[in-house]
mmCIF file with all atom_site columns, C-alpha atoms in Angstrom:
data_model
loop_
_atom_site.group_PDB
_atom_site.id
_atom_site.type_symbol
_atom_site.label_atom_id
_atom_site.label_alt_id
_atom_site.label_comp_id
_atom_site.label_asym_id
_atom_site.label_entity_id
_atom_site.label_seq_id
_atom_site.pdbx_PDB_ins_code
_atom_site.Cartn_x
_atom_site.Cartn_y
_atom_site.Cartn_z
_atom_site.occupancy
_atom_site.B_iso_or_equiv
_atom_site.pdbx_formal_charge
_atom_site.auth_seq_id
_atom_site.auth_comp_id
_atom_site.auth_asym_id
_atom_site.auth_atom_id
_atom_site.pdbx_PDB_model_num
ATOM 1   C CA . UNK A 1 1   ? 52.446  5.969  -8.353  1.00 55.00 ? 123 UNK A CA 1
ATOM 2   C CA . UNK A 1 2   ? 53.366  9.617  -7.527  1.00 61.00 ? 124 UNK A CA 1
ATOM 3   C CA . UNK A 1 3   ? 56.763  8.782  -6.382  1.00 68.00 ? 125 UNK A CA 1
ATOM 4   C CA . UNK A 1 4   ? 57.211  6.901  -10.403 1.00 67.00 ? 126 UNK A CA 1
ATOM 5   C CA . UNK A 1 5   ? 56.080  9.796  -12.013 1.00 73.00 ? 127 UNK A CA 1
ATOM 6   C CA . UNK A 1 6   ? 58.598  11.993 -9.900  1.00 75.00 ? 128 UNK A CA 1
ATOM 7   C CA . UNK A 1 7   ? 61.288  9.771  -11.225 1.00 75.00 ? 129 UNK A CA 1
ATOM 8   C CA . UNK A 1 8   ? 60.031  9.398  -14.705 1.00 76.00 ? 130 UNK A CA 1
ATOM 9   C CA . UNK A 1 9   ? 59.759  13.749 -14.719 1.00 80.00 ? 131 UNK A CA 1
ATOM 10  C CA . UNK A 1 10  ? 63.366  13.572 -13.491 1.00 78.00 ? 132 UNK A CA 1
ATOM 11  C CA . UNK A 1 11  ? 64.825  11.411 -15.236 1.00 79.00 ? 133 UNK A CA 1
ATOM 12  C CA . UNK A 1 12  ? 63.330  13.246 -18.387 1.00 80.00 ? 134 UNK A CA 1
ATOM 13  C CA . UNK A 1 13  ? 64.135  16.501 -17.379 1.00 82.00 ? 135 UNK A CA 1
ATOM 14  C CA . UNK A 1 14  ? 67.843  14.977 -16.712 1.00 81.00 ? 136 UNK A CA 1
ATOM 15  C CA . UNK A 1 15  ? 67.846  14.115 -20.161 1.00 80.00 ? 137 UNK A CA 1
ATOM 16  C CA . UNK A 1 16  ? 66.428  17.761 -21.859 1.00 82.00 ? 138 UNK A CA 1
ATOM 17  C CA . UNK A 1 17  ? 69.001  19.603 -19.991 1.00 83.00 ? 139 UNK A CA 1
ATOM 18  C CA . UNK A 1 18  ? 72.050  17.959 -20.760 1.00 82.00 ? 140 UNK A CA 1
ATOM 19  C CA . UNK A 1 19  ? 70.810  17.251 -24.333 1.00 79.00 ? 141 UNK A CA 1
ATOM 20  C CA . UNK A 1 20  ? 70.158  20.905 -24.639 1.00 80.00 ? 142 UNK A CA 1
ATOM 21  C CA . UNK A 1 21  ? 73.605  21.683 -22.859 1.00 78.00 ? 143 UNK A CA 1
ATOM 22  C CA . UNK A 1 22  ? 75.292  19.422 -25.276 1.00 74.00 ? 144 UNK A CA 1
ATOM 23  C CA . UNK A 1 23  ? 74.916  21.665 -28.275 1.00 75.00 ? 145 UNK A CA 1
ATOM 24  C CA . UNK A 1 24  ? 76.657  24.727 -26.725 1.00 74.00 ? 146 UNK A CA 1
ATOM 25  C CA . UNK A 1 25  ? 80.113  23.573 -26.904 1.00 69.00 ? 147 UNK A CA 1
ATOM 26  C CA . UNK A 1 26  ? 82.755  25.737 -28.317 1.00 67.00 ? 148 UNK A CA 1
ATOM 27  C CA . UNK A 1 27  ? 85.107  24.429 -31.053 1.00 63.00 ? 149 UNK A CA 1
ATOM 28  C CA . UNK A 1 28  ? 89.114  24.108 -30.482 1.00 60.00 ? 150 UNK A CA 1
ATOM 29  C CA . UNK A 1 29  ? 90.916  22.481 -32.851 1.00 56.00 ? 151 UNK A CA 1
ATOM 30  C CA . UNK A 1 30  ? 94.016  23.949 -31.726 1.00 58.00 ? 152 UNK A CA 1
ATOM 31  C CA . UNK A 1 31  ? 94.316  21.365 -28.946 1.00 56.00 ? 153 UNK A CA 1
ATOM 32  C CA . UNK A 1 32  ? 93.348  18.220 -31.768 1.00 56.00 ? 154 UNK A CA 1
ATOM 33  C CA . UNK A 1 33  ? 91.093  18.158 -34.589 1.00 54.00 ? 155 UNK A CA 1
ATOM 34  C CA . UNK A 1 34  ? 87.264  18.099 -33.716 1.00 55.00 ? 156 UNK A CA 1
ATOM 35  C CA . UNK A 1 35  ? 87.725  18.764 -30.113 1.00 60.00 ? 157 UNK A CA 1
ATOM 36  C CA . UNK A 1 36  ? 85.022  21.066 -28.433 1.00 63.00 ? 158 UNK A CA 1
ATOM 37  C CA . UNK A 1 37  ? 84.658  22.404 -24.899 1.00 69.00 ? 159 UNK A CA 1
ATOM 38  C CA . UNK A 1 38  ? 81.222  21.249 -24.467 1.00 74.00 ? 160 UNK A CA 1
ATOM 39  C CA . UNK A 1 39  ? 79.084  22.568 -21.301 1.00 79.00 ? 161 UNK A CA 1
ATOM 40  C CA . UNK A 1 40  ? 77.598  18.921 -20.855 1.00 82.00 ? 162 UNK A CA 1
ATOM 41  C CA . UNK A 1 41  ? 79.428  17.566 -18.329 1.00 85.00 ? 163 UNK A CA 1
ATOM 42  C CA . UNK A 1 42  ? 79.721  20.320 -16.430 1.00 86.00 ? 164 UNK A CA 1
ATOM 43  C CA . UNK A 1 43  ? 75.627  20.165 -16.072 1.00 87.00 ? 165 UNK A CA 1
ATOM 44  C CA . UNK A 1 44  ? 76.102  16.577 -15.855 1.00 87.00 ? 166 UNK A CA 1
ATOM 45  C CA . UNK A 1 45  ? 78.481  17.017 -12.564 1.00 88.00 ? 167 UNK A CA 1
ATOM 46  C CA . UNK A 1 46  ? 75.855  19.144 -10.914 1.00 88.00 ? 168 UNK A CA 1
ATOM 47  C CA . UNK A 1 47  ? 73.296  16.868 -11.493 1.00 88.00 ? 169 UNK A CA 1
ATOM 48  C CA . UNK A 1 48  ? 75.245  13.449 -10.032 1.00 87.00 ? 170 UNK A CA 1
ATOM 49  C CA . UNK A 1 49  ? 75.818  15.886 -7.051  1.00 87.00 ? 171 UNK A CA 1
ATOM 50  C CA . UNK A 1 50  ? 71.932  17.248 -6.655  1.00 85.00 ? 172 UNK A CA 1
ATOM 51  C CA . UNK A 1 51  ? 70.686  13.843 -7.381  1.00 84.00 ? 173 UNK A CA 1
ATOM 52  C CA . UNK A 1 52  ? 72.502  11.335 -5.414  1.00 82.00 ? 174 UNK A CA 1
ATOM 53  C CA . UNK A 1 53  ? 70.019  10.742 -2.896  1.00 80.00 ? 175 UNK A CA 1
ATOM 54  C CA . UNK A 1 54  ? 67.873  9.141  -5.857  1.00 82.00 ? 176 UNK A CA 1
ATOM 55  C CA . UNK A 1 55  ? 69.799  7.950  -8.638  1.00 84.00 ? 177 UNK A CA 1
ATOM 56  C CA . UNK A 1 56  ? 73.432  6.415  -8.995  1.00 84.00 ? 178 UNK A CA 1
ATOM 57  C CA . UNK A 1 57  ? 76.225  8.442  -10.688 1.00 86.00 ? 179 UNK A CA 1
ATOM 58  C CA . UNK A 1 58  ? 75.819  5.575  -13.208 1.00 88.00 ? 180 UNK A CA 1
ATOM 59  C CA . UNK A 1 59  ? 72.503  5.657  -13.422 1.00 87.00 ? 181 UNK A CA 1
ATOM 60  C CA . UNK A 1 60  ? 72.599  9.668  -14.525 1.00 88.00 ? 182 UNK A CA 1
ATOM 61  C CA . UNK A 1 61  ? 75.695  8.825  -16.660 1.00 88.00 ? 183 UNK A CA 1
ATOM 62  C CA . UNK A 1 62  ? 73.156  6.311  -18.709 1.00 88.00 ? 184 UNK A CA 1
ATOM 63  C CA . UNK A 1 63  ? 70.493  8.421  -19.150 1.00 86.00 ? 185 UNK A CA 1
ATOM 64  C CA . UNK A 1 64  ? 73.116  10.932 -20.681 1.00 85.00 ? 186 UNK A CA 1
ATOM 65  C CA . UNK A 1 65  ? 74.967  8.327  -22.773 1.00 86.00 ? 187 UNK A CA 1
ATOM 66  C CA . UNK A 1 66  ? 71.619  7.256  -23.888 1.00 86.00 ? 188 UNK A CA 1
ATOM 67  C CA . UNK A 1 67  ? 69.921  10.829 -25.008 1.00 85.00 ? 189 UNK A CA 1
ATOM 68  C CA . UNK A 1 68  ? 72.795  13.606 -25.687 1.00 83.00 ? 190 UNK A CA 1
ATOM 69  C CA . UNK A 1 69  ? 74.509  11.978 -28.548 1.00 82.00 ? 191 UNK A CA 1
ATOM 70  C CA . UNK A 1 70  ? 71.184  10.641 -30.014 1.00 83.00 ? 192 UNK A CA 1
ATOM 71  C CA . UNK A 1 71  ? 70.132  14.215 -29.671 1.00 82.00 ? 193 UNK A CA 1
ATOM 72  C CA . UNK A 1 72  ? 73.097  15.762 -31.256 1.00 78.00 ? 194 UNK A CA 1
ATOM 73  C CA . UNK A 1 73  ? 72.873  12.883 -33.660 1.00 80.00 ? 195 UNK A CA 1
ATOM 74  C CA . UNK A 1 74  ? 69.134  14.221 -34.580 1.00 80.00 ? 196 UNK A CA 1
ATOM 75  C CA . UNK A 1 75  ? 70.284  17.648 -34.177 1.00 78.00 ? 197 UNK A CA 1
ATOM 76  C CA . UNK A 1 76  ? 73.620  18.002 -36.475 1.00 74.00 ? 198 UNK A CA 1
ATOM 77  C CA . UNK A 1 77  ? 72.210  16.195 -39.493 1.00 74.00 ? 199 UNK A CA 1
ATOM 78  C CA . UNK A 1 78  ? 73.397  18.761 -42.607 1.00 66.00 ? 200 UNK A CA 1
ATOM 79  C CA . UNK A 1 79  ? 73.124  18.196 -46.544 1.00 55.00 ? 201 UNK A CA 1
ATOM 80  C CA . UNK A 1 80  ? 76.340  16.113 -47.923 1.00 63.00 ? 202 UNK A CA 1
ATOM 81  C CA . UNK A 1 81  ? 76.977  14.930 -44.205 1.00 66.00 ? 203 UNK A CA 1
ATOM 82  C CA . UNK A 1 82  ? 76.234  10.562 -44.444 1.00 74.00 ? 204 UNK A CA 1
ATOM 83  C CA . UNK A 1 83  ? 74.795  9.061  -40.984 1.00 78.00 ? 205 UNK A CA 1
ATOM 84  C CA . UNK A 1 84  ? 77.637  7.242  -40.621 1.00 77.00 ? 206 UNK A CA 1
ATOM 85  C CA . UNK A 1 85  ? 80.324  10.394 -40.704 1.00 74.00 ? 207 UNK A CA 1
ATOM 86  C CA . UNK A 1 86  ? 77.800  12.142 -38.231 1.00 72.00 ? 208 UNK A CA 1
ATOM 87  C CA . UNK A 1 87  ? 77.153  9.204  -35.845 1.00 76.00 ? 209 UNK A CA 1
ATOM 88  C CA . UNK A 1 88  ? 81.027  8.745  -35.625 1.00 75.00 ? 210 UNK A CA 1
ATOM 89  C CA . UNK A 1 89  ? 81.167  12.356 -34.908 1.00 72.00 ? 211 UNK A CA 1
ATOM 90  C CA . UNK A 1 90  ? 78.399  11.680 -32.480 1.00 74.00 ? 212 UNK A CA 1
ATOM 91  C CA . UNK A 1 91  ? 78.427  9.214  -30.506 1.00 78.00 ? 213 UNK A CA 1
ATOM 92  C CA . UNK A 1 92  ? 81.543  8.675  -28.845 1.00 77.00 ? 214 UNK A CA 1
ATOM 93  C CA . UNK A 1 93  ? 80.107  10.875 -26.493 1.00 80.00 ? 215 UNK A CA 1
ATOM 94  C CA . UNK A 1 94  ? 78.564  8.035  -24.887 1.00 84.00 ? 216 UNK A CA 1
ATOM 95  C CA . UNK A 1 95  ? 81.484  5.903  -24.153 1.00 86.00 ? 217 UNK A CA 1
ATOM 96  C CA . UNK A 1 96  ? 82.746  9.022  -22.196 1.00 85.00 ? 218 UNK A CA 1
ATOM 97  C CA . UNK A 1 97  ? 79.453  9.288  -20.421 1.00 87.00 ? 219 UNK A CA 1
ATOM 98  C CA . UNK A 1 98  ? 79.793  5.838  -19.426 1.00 89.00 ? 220 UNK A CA 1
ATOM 99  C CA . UNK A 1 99  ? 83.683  5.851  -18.220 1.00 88.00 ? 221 UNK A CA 1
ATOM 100 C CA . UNK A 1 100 ? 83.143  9.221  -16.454 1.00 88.00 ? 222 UNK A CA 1
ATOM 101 C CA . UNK A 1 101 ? 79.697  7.429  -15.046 1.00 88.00 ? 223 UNK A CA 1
ATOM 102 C CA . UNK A 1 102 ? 82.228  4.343  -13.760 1.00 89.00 ? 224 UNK A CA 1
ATOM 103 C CA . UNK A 1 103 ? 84.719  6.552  -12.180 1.00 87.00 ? 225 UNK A CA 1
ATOM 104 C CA . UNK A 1 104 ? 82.790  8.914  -10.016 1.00 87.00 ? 226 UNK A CA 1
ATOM 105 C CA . UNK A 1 105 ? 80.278  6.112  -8.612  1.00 86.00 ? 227 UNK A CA 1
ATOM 106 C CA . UNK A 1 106 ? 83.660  4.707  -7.913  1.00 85.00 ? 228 UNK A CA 1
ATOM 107 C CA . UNK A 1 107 ? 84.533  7.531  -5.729  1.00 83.00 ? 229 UNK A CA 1
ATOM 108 C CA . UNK A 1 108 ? 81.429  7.507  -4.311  1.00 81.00 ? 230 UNK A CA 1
ATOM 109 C CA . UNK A 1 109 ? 80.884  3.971  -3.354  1.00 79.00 ? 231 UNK A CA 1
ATOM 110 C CA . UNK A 1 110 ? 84.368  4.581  -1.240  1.00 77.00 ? 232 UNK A CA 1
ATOM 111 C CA . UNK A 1 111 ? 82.044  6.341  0.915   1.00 73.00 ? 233 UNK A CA 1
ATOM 112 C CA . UNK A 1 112 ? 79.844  3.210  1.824   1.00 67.00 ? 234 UNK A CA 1
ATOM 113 C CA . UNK A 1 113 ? 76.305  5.000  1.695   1.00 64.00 ? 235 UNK A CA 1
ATOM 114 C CA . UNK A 1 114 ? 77.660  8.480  3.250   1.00 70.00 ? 236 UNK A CA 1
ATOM 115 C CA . UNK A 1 115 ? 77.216  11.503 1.154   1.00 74.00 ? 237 UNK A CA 1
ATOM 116 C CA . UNK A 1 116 ? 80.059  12.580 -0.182  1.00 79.00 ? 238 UNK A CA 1
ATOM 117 C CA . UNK A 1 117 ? 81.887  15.728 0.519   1.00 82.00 ? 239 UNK A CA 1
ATOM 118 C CA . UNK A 1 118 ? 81.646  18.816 -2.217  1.00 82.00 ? 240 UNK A CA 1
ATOM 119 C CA . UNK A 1 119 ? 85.455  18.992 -2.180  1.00 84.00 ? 241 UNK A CA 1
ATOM 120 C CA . UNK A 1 120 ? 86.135  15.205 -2.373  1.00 84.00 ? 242 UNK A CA 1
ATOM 121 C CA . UNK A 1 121 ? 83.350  15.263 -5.239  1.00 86.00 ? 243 UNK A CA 1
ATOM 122 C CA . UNK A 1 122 ? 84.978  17.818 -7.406  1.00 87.00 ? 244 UNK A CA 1
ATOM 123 C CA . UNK A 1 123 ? 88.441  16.223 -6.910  1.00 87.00 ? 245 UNK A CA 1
ATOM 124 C CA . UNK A 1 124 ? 86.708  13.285 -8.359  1.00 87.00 ? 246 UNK A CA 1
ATOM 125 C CA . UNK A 1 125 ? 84.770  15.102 -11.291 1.00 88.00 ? 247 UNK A CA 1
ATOM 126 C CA . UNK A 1 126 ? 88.694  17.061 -12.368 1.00 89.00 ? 248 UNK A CA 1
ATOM 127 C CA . UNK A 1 127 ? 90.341  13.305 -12.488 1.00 88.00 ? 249 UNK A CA 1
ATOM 128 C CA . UNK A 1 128 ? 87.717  11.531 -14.499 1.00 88.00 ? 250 UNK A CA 1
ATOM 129 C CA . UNK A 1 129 ? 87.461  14.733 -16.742 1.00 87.00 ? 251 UNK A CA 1
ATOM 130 C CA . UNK A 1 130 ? 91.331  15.370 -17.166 1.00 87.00 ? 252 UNK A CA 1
ATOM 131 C CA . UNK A 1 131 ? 92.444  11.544 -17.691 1.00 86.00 ? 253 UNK A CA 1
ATOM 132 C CA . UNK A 1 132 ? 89.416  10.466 -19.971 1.00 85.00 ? 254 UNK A CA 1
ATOM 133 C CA . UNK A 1 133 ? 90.205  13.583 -21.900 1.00 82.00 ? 255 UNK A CA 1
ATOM 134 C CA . UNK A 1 134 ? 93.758  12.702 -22.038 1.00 81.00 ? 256 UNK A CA 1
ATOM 135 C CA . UNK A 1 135 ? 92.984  9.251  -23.434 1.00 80.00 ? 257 UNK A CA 1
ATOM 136 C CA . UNK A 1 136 ? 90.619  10.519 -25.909 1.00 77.00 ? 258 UNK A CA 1
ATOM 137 C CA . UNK A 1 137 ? 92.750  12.467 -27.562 1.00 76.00 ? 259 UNK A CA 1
ATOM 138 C CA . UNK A 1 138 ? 95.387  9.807  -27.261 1.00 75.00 ? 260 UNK A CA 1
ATOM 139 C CA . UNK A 1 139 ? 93.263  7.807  -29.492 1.00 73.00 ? 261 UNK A CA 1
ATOM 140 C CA . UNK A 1 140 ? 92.442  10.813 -31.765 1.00 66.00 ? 262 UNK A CA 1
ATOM 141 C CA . UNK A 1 141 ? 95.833  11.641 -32.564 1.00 63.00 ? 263 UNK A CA 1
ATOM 142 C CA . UNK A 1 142 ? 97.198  9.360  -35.370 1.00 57.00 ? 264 UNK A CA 1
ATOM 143 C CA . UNK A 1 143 ? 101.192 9.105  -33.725 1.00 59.00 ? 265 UNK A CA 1
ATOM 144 C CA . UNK A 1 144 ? 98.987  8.302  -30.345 1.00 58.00 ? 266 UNK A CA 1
ATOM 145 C CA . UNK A 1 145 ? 100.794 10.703 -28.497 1.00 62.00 ? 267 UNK A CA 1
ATOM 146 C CA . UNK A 1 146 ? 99.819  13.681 -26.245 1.00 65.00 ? 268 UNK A CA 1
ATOM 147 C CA . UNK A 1 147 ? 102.014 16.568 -26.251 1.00 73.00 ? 269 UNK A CA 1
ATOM 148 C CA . UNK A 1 148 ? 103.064 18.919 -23.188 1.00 80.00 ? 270 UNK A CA 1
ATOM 149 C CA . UNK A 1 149 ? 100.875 21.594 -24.807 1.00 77.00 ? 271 UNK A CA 1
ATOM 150 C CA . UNK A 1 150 ? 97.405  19.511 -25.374 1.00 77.00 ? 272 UNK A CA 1
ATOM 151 C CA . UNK A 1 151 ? 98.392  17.812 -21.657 1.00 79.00 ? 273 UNK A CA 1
ATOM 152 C CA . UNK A 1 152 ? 98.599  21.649 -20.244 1.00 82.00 ? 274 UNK A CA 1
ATOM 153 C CA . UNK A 1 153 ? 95.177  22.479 -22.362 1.00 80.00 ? 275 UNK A CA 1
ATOM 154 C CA . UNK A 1 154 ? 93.422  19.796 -21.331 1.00 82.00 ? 276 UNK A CA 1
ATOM 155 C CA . UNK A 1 155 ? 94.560  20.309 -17.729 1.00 85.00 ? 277 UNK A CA 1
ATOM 156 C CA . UNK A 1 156 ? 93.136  23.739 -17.755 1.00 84.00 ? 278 UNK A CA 1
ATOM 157 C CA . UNK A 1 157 ? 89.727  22.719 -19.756 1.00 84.00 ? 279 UNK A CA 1
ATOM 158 C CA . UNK A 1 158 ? 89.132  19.986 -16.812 1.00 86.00 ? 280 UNK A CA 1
ATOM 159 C CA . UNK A 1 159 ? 90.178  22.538 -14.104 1.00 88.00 ? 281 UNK A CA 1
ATOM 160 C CA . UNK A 1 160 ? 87.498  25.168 -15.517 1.00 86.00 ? 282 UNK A CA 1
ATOM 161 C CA . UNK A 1 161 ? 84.895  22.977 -16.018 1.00 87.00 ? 283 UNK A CA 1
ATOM 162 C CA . UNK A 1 162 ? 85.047  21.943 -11.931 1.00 89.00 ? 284 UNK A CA 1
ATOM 163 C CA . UNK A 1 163 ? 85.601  25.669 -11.170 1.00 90.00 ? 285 UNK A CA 1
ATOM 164 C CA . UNK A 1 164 ? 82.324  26.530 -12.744 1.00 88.00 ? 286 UNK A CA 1
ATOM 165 C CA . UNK A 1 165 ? 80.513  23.135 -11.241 1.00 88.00 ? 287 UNK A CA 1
ATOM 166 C CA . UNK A 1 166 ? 81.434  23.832 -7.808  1.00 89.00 ? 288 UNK A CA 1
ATOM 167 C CA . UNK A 1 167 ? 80.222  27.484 -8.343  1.00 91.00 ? 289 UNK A CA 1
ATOM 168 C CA . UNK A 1 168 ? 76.974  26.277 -8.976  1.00 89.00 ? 290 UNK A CA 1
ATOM 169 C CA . UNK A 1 169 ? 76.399  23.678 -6.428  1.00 88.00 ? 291 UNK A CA 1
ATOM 170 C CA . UNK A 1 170 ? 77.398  26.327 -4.210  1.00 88.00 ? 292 UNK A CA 1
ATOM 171 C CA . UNK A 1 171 ? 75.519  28.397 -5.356  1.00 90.00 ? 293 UNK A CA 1
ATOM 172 C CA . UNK A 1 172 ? 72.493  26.781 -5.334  1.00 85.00 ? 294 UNK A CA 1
ATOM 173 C CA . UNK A 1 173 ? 73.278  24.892 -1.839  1.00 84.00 ? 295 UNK A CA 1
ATOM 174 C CA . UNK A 1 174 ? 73.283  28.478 -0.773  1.00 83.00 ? 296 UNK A CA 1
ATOM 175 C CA . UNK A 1 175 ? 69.998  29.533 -2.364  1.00 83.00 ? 297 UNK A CA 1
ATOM 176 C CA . UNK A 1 176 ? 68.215  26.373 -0.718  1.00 81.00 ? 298 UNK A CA 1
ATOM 177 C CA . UNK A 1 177 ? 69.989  27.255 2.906   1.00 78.00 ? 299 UNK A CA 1
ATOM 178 C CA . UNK A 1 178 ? 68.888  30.459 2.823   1.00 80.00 ? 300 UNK A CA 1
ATOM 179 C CA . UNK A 1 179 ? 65.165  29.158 1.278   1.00 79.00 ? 301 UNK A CA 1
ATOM 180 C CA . UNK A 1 180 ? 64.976  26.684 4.367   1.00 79.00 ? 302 UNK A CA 1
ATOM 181 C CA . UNK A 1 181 ? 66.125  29.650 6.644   1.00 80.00 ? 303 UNK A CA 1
ATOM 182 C CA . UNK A 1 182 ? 63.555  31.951 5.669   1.00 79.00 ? 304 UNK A CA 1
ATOM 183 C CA . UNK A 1 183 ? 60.753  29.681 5.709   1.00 78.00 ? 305 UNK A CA 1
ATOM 184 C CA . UNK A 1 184 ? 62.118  28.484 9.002   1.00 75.00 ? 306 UNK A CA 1
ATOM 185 C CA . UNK A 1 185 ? 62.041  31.924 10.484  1.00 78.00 ? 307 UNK A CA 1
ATOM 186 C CA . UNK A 1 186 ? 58.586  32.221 9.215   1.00 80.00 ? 308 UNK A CA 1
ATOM 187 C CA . UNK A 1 187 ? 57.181  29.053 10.918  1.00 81.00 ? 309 UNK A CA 1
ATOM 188 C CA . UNK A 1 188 ? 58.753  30.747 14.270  1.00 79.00 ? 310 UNK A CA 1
ATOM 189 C CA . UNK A 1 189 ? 57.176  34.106 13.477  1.00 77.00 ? 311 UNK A CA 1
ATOM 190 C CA . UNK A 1 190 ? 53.122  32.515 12.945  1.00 74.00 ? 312 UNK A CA 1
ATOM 191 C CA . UNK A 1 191 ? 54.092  30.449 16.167  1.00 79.00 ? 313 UNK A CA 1
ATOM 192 C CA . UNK A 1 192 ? 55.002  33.809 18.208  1.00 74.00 ? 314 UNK A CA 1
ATOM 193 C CA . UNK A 1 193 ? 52.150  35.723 16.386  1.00 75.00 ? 315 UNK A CA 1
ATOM 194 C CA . UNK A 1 194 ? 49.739  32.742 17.392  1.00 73.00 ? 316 UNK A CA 1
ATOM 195 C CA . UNK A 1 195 ? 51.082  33.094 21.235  1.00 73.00 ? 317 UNK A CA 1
ATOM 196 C CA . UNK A 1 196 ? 50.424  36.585 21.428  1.00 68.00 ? 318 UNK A CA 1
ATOM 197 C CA . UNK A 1 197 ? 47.059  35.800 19.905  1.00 75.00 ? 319 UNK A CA 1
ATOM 198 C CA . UNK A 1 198 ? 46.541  33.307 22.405  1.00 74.00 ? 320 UNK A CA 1
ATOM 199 C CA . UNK A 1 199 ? 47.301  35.410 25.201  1.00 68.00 ? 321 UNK A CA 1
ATOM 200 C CA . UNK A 1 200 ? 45.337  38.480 24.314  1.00 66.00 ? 322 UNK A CA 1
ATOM 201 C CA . UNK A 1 201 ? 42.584  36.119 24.022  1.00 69.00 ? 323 UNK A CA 1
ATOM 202 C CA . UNK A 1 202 ? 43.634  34.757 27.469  1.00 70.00 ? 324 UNK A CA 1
ATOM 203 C CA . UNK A 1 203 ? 43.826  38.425 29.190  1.00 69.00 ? 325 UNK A CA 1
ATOM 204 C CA . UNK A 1 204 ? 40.437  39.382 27.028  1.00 64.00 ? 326 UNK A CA 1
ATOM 205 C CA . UNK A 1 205 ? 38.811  36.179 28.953  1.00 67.00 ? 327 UNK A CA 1
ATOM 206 C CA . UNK A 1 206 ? 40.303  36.680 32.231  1.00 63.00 ? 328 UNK A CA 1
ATOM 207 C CA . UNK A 1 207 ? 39.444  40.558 32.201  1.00 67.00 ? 329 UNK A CA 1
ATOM 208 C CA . UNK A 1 208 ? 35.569  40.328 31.338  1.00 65.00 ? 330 UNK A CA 1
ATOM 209 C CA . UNK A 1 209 ? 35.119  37.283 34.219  1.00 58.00 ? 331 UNK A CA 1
ATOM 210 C CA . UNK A 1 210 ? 36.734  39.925 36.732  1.00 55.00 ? 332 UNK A CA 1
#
């Protein structure tokens, strides 16, 4: 029952954050018309990564396909804007969800139940970024062409977006081997303290029988 509840809180928390993350994007309509950077799948990488050992990359790509655009959907609603215009503003996102989903559990099924590695992982995260990027704005673009300048763009925006998703599973793979160190080190420090106890105890004994 516990271990249902843990899932349910993740998989809810999952959702929150990368709804939340969805809305701070940052408009750039020089690369194509009503392109954003969004932070989304940047929190979205870090959380496949984190979460492995309990859900699928597909599974977490789902839950984001599912929530984010329904909560940008919720979120964006303005006077003069009709559902439909907003929803086809909207939720696209979740076909990109779901092909990004597709690609990295690709990647990591080539590993056959081993974890795998942080560098292989971001190499993985970049490519599914860059080329479903590339093939949005493909379809964007009315003369269905991407030129050298949106390619170069888009390179860059899929390059920064695994820069700052590597920083922070390092970072916080470095927070939680220096939490496990620490505690470690404290377990051995109560077991000395308790020997030395012991002993003076010991000596305290053997001292009043003499």
């Amino acid at each position: 029952m516990n271990s249902y509840l843990d899932r349910i809180k993740n998989v809810l928390m999952i959702a929150l954050i990368i709804s939340v993350a969805a809305q701070i994007n940052i408009d750039a309509p020089h690369v194509a018309p009503g392109f954003v950077f969004a932070i989304d799948v940047i929190v979205l990488d870090v959380f496949i990564f984190c979460f492995l050992d309990k859900y699928t990359a597909m599974q977490i790509a789902l839950i984001s396909a599912v929530f984010s655009p329904t909560f940008r959907f919720i979120t964006s609603m303005k006077a003069g804007v009709s559902m439909v215009e907003n929803a086809v503003n909207c939720f696209p996102d979740a076909i990109f969800f779901i092909i990004y989903g597709i690609i990295i559990s690709l990647c990591v099924k080539a590993y056959r139940g081993r974890r795998i590695p942080l560098l292989n992982f971001c190499i993985s995260v970049f490519l599914a970024d860059f080329l479903i990027e590339v093939y949005f704005m493909s379809i964007i673009r009315a003369d269905n062409f991407v030129t050298m300048y949106m390619f170069n763009t888009l390179l860059v925006i899929a390059l920064a977006r695994t820069g700052i998703s590597l920083f922070i599973i390092v970072t916080m793979e470095y927070y939680m081997h220096v939490q496990t160190e620490r505690a470690h080190n404290r377990k051995i420090q109560f077991m000395v303290n308790q020997s030395v106890t012991i002993a003076d105890e010991m000596r305290f004994i053997l001292n009043n029988k003499e």
